Short mmCIF file of C-alpha atoms in Angstrom, two decimals:
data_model
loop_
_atom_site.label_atom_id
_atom_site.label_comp_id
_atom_site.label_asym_id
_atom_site.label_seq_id
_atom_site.Cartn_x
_atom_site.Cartn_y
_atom_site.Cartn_z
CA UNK A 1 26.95 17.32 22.26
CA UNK A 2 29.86 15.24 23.31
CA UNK A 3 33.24 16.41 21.90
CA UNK A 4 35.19 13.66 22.53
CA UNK A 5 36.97 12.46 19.77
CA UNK A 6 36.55 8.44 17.94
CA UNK A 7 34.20 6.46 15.73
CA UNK A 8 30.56 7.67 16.05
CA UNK A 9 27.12 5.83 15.07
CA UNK A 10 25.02 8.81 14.39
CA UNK A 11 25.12 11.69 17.41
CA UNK A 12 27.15 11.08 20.55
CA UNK A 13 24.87 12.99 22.85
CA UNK A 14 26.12 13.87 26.59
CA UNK A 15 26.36 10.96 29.05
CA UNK A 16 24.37 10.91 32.49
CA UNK A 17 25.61 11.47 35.37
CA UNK A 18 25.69 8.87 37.93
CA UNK A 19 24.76 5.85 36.36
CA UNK A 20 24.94 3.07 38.17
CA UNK A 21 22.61 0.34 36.80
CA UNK A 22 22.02 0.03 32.83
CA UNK A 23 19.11 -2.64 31.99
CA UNK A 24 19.39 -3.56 28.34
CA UNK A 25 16.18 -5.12 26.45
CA UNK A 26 17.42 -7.27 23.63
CA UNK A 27 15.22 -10.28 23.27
CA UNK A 28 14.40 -12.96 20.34
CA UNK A 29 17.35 -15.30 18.89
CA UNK A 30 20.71 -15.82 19.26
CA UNK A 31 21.51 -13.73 15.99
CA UNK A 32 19.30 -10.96 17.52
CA UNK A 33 21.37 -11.19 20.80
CA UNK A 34 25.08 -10.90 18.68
CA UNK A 35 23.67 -8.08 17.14
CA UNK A 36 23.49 -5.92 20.38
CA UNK A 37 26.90 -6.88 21.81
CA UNK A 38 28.51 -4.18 20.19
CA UNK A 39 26.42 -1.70 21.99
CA UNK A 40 26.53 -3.27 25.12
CA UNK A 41 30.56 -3.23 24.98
CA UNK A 42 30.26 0.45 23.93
CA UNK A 43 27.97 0.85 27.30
CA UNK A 44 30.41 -0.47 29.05
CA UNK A 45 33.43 1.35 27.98
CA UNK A 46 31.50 4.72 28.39
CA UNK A 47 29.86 3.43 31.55
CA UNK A 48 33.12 1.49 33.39
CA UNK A 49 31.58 1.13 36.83
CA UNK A 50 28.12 0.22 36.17
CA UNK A 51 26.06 -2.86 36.30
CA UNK A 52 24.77 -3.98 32.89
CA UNK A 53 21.91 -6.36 33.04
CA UNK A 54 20.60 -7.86 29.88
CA UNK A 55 16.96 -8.51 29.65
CA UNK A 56 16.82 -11.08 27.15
CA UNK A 57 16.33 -15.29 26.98
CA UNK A 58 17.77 -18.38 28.50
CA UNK A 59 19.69 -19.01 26.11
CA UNK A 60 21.10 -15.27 26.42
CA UNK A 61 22.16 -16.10 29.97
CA UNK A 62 23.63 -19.51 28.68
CA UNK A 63 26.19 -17.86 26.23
CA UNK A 64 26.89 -16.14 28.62
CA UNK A 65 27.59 -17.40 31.65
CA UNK A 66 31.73 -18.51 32.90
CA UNK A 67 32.89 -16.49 29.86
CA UNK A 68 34.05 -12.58 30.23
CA UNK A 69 31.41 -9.99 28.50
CA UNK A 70 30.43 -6.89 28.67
CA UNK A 71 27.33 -7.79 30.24
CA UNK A 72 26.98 -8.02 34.68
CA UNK A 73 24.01 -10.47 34.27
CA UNK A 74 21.09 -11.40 32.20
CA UNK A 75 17.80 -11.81 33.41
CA UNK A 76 15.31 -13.73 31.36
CA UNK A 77 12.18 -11.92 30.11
CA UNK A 78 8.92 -12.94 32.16
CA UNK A 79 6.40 -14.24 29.36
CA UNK A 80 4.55 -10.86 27.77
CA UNK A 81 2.55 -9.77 25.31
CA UNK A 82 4.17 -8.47 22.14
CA UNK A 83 7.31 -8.74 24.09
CA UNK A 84 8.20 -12.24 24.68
CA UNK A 85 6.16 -14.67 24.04
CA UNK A 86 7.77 -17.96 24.29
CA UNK A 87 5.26 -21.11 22.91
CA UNK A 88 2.90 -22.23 25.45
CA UNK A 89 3.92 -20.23 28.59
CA UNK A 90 1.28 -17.79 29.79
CA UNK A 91 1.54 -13.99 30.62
CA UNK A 92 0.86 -13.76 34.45
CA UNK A 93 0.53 -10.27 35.76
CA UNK A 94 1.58 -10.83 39.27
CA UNK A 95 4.97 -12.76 37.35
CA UNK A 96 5.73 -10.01 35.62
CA UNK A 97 5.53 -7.07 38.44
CA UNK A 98 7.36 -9.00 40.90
CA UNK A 99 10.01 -9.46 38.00
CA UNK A 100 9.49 -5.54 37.75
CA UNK A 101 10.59 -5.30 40.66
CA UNK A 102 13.03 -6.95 41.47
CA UNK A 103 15.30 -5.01 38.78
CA UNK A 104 14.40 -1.51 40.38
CA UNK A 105 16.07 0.63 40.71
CA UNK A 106 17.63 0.90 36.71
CA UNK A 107 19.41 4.59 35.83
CA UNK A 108 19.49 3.71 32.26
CA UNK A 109 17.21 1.68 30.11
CA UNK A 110 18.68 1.09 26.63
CA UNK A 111 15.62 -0.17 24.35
CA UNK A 112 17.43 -2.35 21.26
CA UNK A 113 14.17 -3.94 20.54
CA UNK A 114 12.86 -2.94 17.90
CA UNK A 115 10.08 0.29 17.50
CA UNK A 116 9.03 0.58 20.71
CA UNK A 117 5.95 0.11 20.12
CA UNK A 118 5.84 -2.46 22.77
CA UNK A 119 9.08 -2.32 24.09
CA UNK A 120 9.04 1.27 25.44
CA UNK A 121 6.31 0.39 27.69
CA UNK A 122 7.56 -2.32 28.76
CA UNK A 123 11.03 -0.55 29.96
CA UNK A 124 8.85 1.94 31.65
CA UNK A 125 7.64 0.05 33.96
CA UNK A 126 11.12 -0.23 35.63
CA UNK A 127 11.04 4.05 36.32
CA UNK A 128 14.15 4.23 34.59
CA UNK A 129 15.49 7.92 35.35
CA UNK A 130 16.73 7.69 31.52
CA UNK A 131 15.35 5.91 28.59
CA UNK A 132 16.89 5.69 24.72
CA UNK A 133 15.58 3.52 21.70
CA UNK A 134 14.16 3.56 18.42
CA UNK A 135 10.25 4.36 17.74
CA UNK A 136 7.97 4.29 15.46
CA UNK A 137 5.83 7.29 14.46
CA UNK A 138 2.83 5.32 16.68
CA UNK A 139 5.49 3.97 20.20
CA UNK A 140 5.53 6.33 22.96
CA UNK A 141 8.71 7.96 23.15
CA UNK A 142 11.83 7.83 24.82
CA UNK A 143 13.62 10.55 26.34
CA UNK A 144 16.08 10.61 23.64
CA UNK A 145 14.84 8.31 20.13
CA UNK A 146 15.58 8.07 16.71
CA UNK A 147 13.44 6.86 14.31
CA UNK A 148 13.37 3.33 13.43
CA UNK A 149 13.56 2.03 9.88
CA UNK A 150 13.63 -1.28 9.17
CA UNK A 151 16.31 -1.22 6.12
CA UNK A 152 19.02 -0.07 8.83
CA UNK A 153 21.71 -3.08 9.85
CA UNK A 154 21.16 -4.33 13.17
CA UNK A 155 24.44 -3.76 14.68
CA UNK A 156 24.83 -0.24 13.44
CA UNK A 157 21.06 0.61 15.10
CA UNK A 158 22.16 -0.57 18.09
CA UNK A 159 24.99 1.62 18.33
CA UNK A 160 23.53 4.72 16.96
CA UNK A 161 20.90 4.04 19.89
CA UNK A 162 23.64 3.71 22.18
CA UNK A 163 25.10 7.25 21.11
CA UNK A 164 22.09 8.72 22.57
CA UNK A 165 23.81 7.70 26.12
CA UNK A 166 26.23 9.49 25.33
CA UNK A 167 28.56 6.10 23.78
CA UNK A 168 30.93 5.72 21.28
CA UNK A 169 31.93 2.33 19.49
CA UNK A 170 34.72 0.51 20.35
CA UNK A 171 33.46 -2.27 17.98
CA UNK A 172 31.86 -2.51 14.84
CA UNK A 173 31.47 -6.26 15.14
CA UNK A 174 29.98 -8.70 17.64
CA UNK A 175 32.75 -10.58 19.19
CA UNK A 176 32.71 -13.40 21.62
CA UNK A 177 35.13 -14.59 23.96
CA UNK A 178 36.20 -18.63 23.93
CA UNK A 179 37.04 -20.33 26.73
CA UNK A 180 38.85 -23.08 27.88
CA UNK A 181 35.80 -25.14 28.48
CA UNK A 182 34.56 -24.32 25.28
CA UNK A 183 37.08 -26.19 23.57
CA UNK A 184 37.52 -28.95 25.60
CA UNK A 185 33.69 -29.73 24.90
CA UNK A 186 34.53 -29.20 21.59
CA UNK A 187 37.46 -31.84 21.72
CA UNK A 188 34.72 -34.94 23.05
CA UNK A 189 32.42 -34.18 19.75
CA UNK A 190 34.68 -33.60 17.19
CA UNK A 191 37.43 -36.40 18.65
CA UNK A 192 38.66 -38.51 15.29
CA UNK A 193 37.41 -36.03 12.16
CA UNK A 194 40.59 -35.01 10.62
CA UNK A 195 41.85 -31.10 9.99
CA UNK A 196 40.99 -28.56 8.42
CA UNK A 197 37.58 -29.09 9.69
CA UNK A 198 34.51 -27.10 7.93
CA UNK A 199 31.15 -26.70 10.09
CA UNK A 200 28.00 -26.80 7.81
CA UNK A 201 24.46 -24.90 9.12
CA UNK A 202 21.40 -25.90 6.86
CA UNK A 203 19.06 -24.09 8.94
CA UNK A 204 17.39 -20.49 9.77
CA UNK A 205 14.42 -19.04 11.74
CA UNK A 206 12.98 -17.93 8.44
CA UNK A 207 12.18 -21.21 5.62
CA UNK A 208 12.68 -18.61 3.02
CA UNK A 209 16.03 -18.00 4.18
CA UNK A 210 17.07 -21.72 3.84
CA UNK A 211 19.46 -22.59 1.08
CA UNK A 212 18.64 -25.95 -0.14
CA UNK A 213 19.71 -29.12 1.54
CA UNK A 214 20.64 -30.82 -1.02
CA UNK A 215 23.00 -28.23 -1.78
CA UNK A 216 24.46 -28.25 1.53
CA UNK A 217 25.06 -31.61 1.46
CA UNK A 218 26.64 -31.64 -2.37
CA UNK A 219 29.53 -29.23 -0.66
CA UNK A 220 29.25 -31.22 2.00
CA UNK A 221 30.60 -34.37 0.43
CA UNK A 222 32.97 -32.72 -2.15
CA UNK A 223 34.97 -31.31 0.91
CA UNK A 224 34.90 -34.53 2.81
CA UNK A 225 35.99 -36.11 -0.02
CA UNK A 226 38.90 -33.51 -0.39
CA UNK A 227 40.20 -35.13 3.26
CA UNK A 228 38.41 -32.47 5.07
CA UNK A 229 36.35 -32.67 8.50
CA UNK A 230 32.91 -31.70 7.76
CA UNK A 231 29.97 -31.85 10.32
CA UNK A 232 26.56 -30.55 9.93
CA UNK A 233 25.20 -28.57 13.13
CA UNK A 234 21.99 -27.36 14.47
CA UNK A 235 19.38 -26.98 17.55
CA UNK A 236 17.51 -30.13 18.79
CA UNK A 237 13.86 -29.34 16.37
CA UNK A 238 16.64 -28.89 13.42
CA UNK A 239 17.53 -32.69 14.08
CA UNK A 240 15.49 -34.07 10.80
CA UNK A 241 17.04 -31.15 8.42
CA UNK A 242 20.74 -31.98 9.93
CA UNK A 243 20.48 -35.66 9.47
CA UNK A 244 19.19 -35.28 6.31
CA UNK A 245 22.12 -33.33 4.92
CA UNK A 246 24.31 -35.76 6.78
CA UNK A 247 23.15 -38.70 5.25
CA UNK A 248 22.85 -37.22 1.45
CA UNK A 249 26.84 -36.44 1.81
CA UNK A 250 27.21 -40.02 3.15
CA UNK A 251 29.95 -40.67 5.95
CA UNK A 252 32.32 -39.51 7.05
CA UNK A 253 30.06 -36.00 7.33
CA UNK A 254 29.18 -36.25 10.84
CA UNK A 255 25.95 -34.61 12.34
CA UNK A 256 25.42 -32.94 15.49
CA UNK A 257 22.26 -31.83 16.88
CA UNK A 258 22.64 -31.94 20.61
CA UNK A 259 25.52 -29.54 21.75
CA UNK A 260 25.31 -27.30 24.76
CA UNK A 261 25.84 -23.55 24.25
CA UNK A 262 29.92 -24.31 24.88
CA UNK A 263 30.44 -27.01 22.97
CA UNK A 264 28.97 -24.83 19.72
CA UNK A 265 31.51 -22.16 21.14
CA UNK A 266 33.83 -24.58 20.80
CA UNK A 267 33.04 -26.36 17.36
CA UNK A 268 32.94 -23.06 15.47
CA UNK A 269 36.32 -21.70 17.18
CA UNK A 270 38.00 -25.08 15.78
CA UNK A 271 36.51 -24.50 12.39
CA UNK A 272 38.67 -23.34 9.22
CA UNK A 273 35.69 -22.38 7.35
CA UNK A 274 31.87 -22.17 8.65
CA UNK A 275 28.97 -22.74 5.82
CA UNK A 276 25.45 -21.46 6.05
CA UNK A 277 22.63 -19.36 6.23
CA UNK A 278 21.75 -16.10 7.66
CA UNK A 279 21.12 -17.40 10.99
CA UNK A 280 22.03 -17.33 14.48
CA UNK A 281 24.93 -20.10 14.18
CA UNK A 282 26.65 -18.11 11.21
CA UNK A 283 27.04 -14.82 13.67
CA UNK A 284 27.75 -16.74 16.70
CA UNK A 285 30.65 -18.20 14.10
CA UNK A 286 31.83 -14.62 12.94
CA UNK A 287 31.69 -13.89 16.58
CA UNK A 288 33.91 -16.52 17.72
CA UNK A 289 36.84 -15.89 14.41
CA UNK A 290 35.95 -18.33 12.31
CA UNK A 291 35.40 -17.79 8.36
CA UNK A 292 32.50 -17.95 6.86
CA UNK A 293 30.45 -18.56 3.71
CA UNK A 294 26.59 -17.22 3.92
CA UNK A 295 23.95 -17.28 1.51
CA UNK A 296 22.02 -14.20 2.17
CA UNK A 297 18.58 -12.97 0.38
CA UNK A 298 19.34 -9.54 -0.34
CA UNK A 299 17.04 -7.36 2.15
CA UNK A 300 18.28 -9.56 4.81
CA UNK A 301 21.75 -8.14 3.72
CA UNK A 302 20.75 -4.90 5.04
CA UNK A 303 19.99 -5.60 8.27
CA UNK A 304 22.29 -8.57 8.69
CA UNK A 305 25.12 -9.28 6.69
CA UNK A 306 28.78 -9.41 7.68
CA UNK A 307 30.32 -5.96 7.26
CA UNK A 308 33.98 -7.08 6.25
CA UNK A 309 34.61 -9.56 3.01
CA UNK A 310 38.25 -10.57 3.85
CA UNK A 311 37.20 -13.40 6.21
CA UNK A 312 33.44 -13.51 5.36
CA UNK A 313 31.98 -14.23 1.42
CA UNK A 314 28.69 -13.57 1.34
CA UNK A 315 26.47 -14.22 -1.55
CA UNK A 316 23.29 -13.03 -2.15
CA UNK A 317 20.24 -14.21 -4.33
CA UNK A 318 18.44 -10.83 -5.79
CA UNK A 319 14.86 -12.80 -5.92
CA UNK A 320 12.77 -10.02 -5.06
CA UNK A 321 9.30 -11.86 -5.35
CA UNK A 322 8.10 -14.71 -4.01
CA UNK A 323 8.77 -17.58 -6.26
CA UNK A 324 4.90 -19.06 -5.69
CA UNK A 325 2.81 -16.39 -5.71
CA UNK A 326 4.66 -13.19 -6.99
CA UNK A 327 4.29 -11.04 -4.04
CA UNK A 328 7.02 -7.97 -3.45
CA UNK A 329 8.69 -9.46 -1.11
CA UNK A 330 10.84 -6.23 -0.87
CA UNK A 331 8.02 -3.87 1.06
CA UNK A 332 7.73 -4.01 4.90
CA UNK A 333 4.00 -2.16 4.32
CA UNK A 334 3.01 -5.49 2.72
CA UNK A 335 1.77 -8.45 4.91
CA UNK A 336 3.69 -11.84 4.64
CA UNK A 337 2.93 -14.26 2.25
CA UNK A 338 1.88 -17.38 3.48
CA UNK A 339 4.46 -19.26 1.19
CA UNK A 340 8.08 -20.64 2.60
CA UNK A 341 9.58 -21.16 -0.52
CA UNK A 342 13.13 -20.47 -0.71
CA UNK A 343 14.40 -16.52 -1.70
CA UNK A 344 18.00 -18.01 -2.14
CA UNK A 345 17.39 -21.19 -3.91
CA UNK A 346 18.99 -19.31 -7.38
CA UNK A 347 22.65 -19.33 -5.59
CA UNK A 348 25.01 -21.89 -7.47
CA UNK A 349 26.29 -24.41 -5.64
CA UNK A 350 30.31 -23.59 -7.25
CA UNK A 351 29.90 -20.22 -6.24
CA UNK A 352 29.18 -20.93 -2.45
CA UNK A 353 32.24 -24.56 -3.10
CA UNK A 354 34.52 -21.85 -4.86
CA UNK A 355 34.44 -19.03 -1.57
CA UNK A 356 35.00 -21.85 0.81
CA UNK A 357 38.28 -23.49 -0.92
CA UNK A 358 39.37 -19.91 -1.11
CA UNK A 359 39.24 -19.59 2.69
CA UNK A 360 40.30 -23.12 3.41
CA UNK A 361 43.15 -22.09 1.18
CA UNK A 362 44.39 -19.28 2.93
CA UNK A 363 43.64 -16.61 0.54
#
């Protein structure tokens, strides 16, 4: 075991010897991406002089790139089964060896995707001399593993599966640099709202995750009428939630559905307070400095919620059933409902108000 002394995610086991190329496999959204970036700066203190390439998404490699990380490069994932699987793009074999090979040789694979079931595979097809990650009792294994639970918070997984490479934590959450750039895209969509200005995120991956909009857009117009800045962000097929909200809170609540990677970097470094779901805008927010209020459904606060409560209020319906058909909702051995009901609709609308004049307040 390594003796060295500091924070510790599980066991540190003993770090290889000569690595010299470290391919990460973190795929999925950009929450799921945030949620590794701990690890990956704890790879790269431990691991100083090697390349780190991330194995992820475009949009990875778009946060990313001009701004310092710990990452060398990201290469997007070639379309594959159980894997990545990106809507109407399909899996090519001779695609995906030729993108085999052109990350060869790799030291270390570091598998932060999941079980394994798939991924494991996957990463051993690149030879890697050394291979860590989480399995399930059925995934091949690694040649160190834990065992994967799904009640275990993302960021703290990550890490512990980074201690079997022999790496400690240098930080327990994701942080993201913010350029120059960043903010001056920032200054062309947010040029004429006034200050202190509040950011507002209606939407998630998940339906079931959503907080009302209506709700959104009640706080929404109580702190624009209170002289703040309040716009209402989200991706390009979140356009008709966003403009929704927008419009119930009534001008001057300004929606924007159209930013590039930077100019979100930028929008959520200028804002005083951030409002929202679980979702990939609300960590990318955390990530940048900003405050923020999230309504959470409780399992999701498990694997995802903010550890600290000084800067981020969380609050969390306890429905543990879904509200149309009564199915635990609680048990990963049960299949999905086919219902998208919200889990978090039972969260007052003064409670979520109440956390964000606390914040805009100071306190």
């Amino acid at each position: 075991m390594n003796s060295d002394a500091g924070p510790a995610v599980g066991p540190i086991e003993a770090k290889w010897p000569d690595v010299r190329r470290i391919a990460v496999l973190r795929g999925g959204g950009l929450g799921d991406l945030l949620f590794a970036v701990p690890a990956m700066a704890a790879l790269r203190a431990a691991y100083p002089d090697a390349e780190i390439v991330l194995l992820g998404t475009e949009l990875h490699r778009e946060l990313f790139a001009g701004r310092p990380s710990p990452v060398t490069e990201v290469r997007p994932l070639p379309p594959y089964e159980n894997v990545h699987e990106p809507a109407g793009k399909p899996f090519d074999a001779a695609e995906q060896q030729a993108w085999f090979d052109a990350l060869k040789p790799v030291d270390l694979a570091v598998q932060l995707h999941g079980g394994g079931r798939n991924s494991n595979p996957f990463l051993r097809r690149l030879e890697p001399r050394y291979l860590v990650g989480a399995r399930t009792p059925d995934a091949a294994e690694a040649d160190r593993w834990l065992p994967f639970r799904y009640y275990q918070h993302e960021v703290l997984r990550a890490l512990e599966v980074a201690g079997l490479a022999g790496v400690r934590p240098v930080e327990l959450e994701p942080s993201i640099a913010v350029t120059d750039a960043d903010r001056a895209a920032a200054d062309e969509v947010l040029e004429g709202l006034p200050e202190p200005l509040v950011v507002v995120h209606p939407g998630a991956g998940d339906p079931r995750r959503r907080w009302p909009a209506e709700r959104f857009a009640e706080i929404a117009a109580k702190l624009a009428a209170g002289g703040r800045g309040v716009v209402v962000i989200g991706a390009p097929d979140e356009r008709e939630l966003v403009e929704r909200v927008a419009g119930l809170a009534g001008p001057p609540v300004r929606a924007l559905t159209s930013l590039s990677m930077s100019a979100l970097v930028g929008v959520l470094d200028r804002c005083s307070a951030f409002a929202g779901n679980d979702s990939g805008p609300r960590h990318l927010a955390a990530a940048v400095g900003a405050p923020t209020v999230s309504v959470y459904w409780m399992g999701n606060v498990v694997n995802a919620g903010p550890l600290s409560r000084s800067r981020h209020r969380l609050l969390i319906s306890w429905t543990a059933n879904c509200p149309v058909c009564g199915v635990d909702c609680t048990r990963e051995d049960l299949p999905r409902c086919e219902h998208d009901d919200s889990f978090v609709a039972t969260v007052p609308v003064e409670d979520v108000l109440g956390e964000l004049e606390e914040l805009l307040a100071g306190r």
